[in-house]
Amino acid sequence: MNGLTFDIAHLLAGGLVLVSFMMLYQDRLFALINVFALHAVVLALSVAWQAYIQDAHHLYVTAAIALVFKAIVIPVGLHRIIQRLGIHRDIETAVGIGPTMLAGIGLVTLSMVLMLRVTPEADPLAREDLAFALSIILLGLLVMVTRRNAVSQVVGFMSLENGLVLAATGAKGMPLVVEISVAFSILIAFIVIGVFLFRIRERFDSVDVGALDDYRGERR
């Protein structure tokens, strides 16, 4: 692998981490969904580049799935759900943006230190991809924890799954049947979550998960 090939792979994986930080910074739903679509585009480019490096043609299918479903179908569906439900466009956060960003930096640092120490004998590109992937997974979890809106938590979950895909492709790929089953599982989960959001909206007149806590307190 020449230096340019490695640098491009490194740039794309690092770009995913950067876009994950952009998601942490967003305080409006439409902007968050648009940034998630960008996240999916960068993932598709990264997977396609890995397919070229590894000469693994089945990874091109993975890249196409990420581009079509995660960058187009799911963001468009979420936009329509927000408009249909009349959800408040501002995102209520459990923690301020500043502390959240600092926590994100800490998680990325932890990921880098952990993965580079536990995989000293691995291929250099695979090691760094795994470190970036763990960073993306932890940042996705951070999005889910620090956002009180159910839609933003769904976006955090899907960005977490993008990190899993990057880890699988960086570690020399995974069988195509697994990739397709994961993609359809995510699509089915998206449909179920959409129905769930409609039911929450009908019952509580809000998709803020705090409404569920208030309702549970009243029941007690």
PDB file of C-alpha atoms in Angstrom, residues 17-140:
ATOM      1  CA  VAL A  17     -15.160  11.315  13.205  1.00  0.00           C
ATOM      2  CA  LEU A  18     -15.280  15.004  12.286  1.00  0.00           C
ATOM      3  CA  VAL A  19     -18.851  14.702  10.997  1.00  0.00           C
ATOM      4  CA  SER A  20     -19.774  12.874  14.211  1.00  0.00           C
ATOM      5  CA  PHE A  21     -18.611  15.970  16.114  1.00  0.00           C
ATOM      6  CA  MET A  22     -20.750  18.079  13.780  1.00  0.00           C
ATOM      7  CA  MET A  23     -23.735  15.966  14.821  1.00  0.00           C
ATOM      8  CA  LEU A  24     -22.925  16.576  18.491  1.00  0.00           C
ATOM      9  CA  TYR A  25     -22.916  20.320  17.835  1.00  0.00           C
ATOM     10  CA  GLN A  26     -26.315  20.518  16.140  1.00  0.00           C
ATOM     11  CA  ASP A  27     -29.263  21.908  18.092  1.00  0.00           C
ATOM     12  CA  ARG A  28     -31.931  21.681  15.366  1.00  0.00           C
ATOM     13  CA  LEU A  29     -33.501  18.478  14.061  1.00  0.00           C
ATOM     14  CA  PHE A  30     -33.355  19.249  10.347  1.00  0.00           C
ATOM     15  CA  ALA A  31     -29.682  20.222  10.604  1.00  0.00           C
ATOM     16  CA  LEU A  32     -28.937  17.039  12.589  1.00  0.00           C
ATOM     17  CA  ILE A  33     -30.595  14.854   9.952  1.00  0.00           C
ATOM     18  CA  ASN A  34     -28.747  16.640   7.140  1.00  0.00           C
ATOM     19  CA  VAL A  35     -25.434  16.098   8.919  1.00  0.00           C
ATOM     20  CA  PHE A  36     -26.326  12.417   9.359  1.00  0.00           C
ATOM     21  CA  ALA A  37     -26.881  12.202   5.601  1.00  0.00           C
ATOM     22  CA  LEU A  38     -23.396  13.682   5.132  1.00  0.00           C
ATOM     23  CA  HIS A  39     -22.107  11.086   7.605  1.00  0.00           C
ATOM     24  CA  ALA A  40     -23.569   8.345   5.416  1.00  0.00           C
ATOM     25  CA  VAL A  41     -22.028   9.841   2.261  1.00  0.00           C
ATOM     26  CA  VAL A  42     -18.564   9.915   3.848  1.00  0.00           C
ATOM     27  CA  LEU A  43     -19.111   6.331   5.065  1.00  0.00           C
ATOM     28  CA  ALA A  44     -20.009   5.246   1.531  1.00  0.00           C
ATOM     29  CA  LEU A  45     -16.858   6.892   0.166  1.00  0.00           C
ATOM     30  CA  SER A  46     -14.727   5.260   2.860  1.00  0.00           C
ATOM     31  CA  VAL A  47     -16.187   1.805   2.226  1.00  0.00           C
ATOM     32  CA  ALA A  48     -15.787   2.219  -1.540  1.00  0.00           C
ATOM     33  CA  TRP A  49     -12.139   3.188  -1.047  1.00  0.00           C
ATOM     34  CA  GLN A  50     -11.617   0.131   1.152  1.00  0.00           C
ATOM     35  CA  ALA A  51     -13.172  -1.977  -1.607  1.00  0.00           C
ATOM     36  CA  TYR A  52     -10.604  -0.555  -4.031  1.00  0.00           C
ATOM     37  CA  ILE A  53      -7.685  -1.112  -1.625  1.00  0.00           C
ATOM     38  CA  GLN A  54      -8.685  -4.657  -0.691  1.00  0.00           C
ATOM     39  CA  ASP A  55      -9.920  -5.557  -4.188  1.00  0.00           C
ATOM     40  CA  ALA A  56     -13.119  -6.678  -2.452  1.00  0.00           C
ATOM     41  CA  HIS A  57     -15.920  -6.052  -4.914  1.00  0.00           C
ATOM     42  CA  HIS A  58     -18.682  -6.970  -2.478  1.00  0.00           C
ATOM     43  CA  LEU A  59     -17.779  -3.871  -0.449  1.00  0.00           C
ATOM     44  CA  TYR A  60     -19.007  -1.735  -3.333  1.00  0.00           C
ATOM     45  CA  VAL A  61     -22.456  -3.170  -2.580  1.00  0.00           C
ATOM     46  CA  THR A  62     -22.037  -2.098   1.052  1.00  0.00           C
ATOM     47  CA  ALA A  63     -21.089   1.413  -0.099  1.00  0.00           C
ATOM     48  CA  ALA A  64     -24.125   1.565  -2.389  1.00  0.00           C
ATOM     49  CA  ILE A  65     -26.440   0.416   0.411  1.00  0.00           C
ATOM     50  CA  ALA A  66     -25.058   3.104   2.729  1.00  0.00           C
ATOM     51  CA  LEU A  67     -25.450   5.759   0.064  1.00  0.00           C
ATOM     52  CA  VAL A  68     -29.003   4.863  -0.979  1.00  0.00           C
ATOM     53  CA  PHE A  69     -30.580   3.970   2.352  1.00  0.00           C
ATOM     54  CA  LYS A  70     -28.655   6.039   4.889  1.00  0.00           C
ATOM     55  CA  ALA A  71     -27.879   9.126   2.831  1.00  0.00           C
ATOM     56  CA  ILE A  72     -31.204   9.367   0.960  1.00  0.00           C
ATOM     57  CA  VAL A  73     -34.068   7.097   2.045  1.00  0.00           C
ATOM     58  CA  ILE A  74     -33.784   7.387   5.835  1.00  0.00           C
ATOM     59  CA  PRO A  75     -33.065  11.171   5.987  1.00  0.00           C
ATOM     60  CA  VAL A  76     -35.989  11.884   3.643  1.00  0.00           C
ATOM     61  CA  GLY A  77     -38.201   9.638   5.772  1.00  0.00           C
ATOM     62  CA  LEU A  78     -37.155  11.392   8.979  1.00  0.00           C
ATOM     63  CA  HIS A  79     -37.823  14.810   7.439  1.00  0.00           C
ATOM     64  CA  ARG A  80     -41.341  13.681   6.524  1.00  0.00           C
ATOM     65  CA  ILE A  81     -41.952  12.231   9.984  1.00  0.00           C
ATOM     66  CA  ILE A  82     -40.939  15.537  11.582  1.00  0.00           C
ATOM     67  CA  GLN A  83     -43.244  17.508   9.263  1.00  0.00           C
ATOM     68  CA  ARG A  84     -46.106  15.042   9.691  1.00  0.00           C
ATOM     69  CA  LEU A  85     -45.907  15.032  13.486  1.00  0.00           C
ATOM     70  CA  GLY A  86     -45.244  18.750  13.799  1.00  0.00           C
ATOM     71  CA  ILE A  87     -42.292  18.040  16.063  1.00  0.00           C
ATOM     72  CA  HIS A  88     -40.477  20.991  17.609  1.00  0.00           C
ATOM     73  CA  ARG A  89     -37.440  21.691  15.441  1.00  0.00           C
ATOM     74  CA  ASP A  90     -35.144  22.597  18.361  1.00  0.00           C
ATOM     75  CA  ILE A  91     -33.370  19.753  20.165  1.00  0.00           C
ATOM     76  CA  GLU A  92     -33.489  19.753  23.950  1.00  0.00           C
ATOM     77  CA  THR A  93     -30.184  18.520  25.350  1.00  0.00           C
ATOM     78  CA  ALA A  94     -29.542  16.927  28.723  1.00  0.00           C
ATOM     79  CA  VAL A  95     -26.044  18.469  28.790  1.00  0.00           C
ATOM     80  CA  GLY A  96     -24.781  21.721  27.262  1.00  0.00           C
ATOM     81  CA  ILE A  97     -23.002  21.728  23.891  1.00  0.00           C
ATOM     82  CA  GLY A  98     -19.660  22.740  25.428  1.00  0.00           C
ATOM     83  CA  PRO A  99     -19.415  19.902  27.970  1.00  0.00           C
ATOM     84  CA  THR A 100     -20.730  17.477  25.335  1.00  0.00           C
ATOM     85  CA  MET A 101     -17.977  18.422  22.887  1.00  0.00           C
ATOM     86  CA  LEU A 102     -15.350  18.078  25.621  1.00  0.00           C
ATOM     87  CA  ALA A 103     -16.727  14.649  26.505  1.00  0.00           C
ATOM     88  CA  GLY A 104     -16.552  13.718  22.823  1.00  0.00           C
ATOM     89  CA  ILE A 105     -12.889  14.741  22.643  1.00  0.00           C
ATOM     90  CA  GLY A 106     -12.201  12.604  25.712  1.00  0.00           C
ATOM     91  CA  LEU A 107     -13.941   9.593  24.145  1.00  0.00           C
ATOM     92  CA  VAL A 108     -11.975   9.934  20.905  1.00  0.00           C
ATOM     93  CA  THR A 109      -8.716  10.150  22.845  1.00  0.00           C
ATOM     94  CA  LEU A 110      -9.684   7.058  24.843  1.00  0.00           C
ATOM     95  CA  SER A 111     -10.531   5.178  21.633  1.00  0.00           C
ATOM     96  CA  MET A 112      -7.209   6.027  20.021  1.00  0.00           C
ATOM     97  CA  VAL A 113      -5.147   5.052  23.069  1.00  0.00           C
ATOM     98  CA  LEU A 114      -7.095   1.846  23.660  1.00  0.00           C
ATOM     99  CA  MET A 115      -7.169   0.506  20.095  1.00  0.00           C
ATOM    100  CA  LEU A 116      -3.575   1.398  19.213  1.00  0.00           C
ATOM    101  CA  ARG A 117      -2.335  -0.344  22.366  1.00  0.00           C
ATOM    102  CA  VAL A 118      -4.379  -3.542  22.079  1.00  0.00           C
ATOM    103  CA  THR A 119      -3.659  -4.102  18.361  1.00  0.00           C
ATOM    104  CA  PRO A 120       0.123  -3.556  18.054  1.00  0.00           C
ATOM    105  CA  GLU A 121       0.591  -6.405  15.572  1.00  0.00           C
ATOM    106  CA  ALA A 122      -2.323  -5.533  13.282  1.00  0.00           C
ATOM    107  CA  ASP A 123      -2.068  -3.911   9.872  1.00  0.00           C
ATOM    108  CA  PRO A 124      -1.508  -0.130  10.368  1.00  0.00           C
ATOM    109  CA  LEU A 125      -4.560   0.835   8.301  1.00  0.00           C
ATOM    110  CA  ALA A 126      -6.786  -1.686  10.095  1.00  0.00           C
ATOM    111  CA  ARG A 127      -5.563  -0.418  13.483  1.00  0.00           C
ATOM    112  CA  GLU A 128      -6.393   3.188  12.691  1.00  0.00           C
ATOM    113  CA  ASP A 129      -9.738   2.290  11.106  1.00  0.00           C
ATOM    114  CA  LEU A 130     -10.693   0.352  14.234  1.00  0.00           C
ATOM    115  CA  ALA A 131      -9.656   3.312  16.406  1.00  0.00           C
ATOM    116  CA  PHE A 132     -11.745   5.694  14.287  1.00  0.00           C
ATOM    117  CA  ALA A 133     -14.651   3.231  14.279  1.00  0.00           C
ATOM    118  CA  LEU A 134     -14.645   2.963  18.078  1.00  0.00           C
ATOM    119  CA  SER A 135     -14.595   6.772  18.257  1.00  0.00           C
ATOM    120  CA  ILE A 136     -17.655   6.964  15.985  1.00  0.00           C
ATOM    121  CA  ILE A 137     -19.488   4.329  18.042  1.00  0.00           C
ATOM    122  CA  LEU A 138     -18.826   6.167  21.302  1.00  0.00           C
ATOM    123  CA  LEU A 139     -19.793   9.531  19.787  1.00  0.00           C
ATOM    124  CA  GLY A 140     -23.037   7.961  18.549  1.00  0.00           C
TER     125      GLY A 140
END
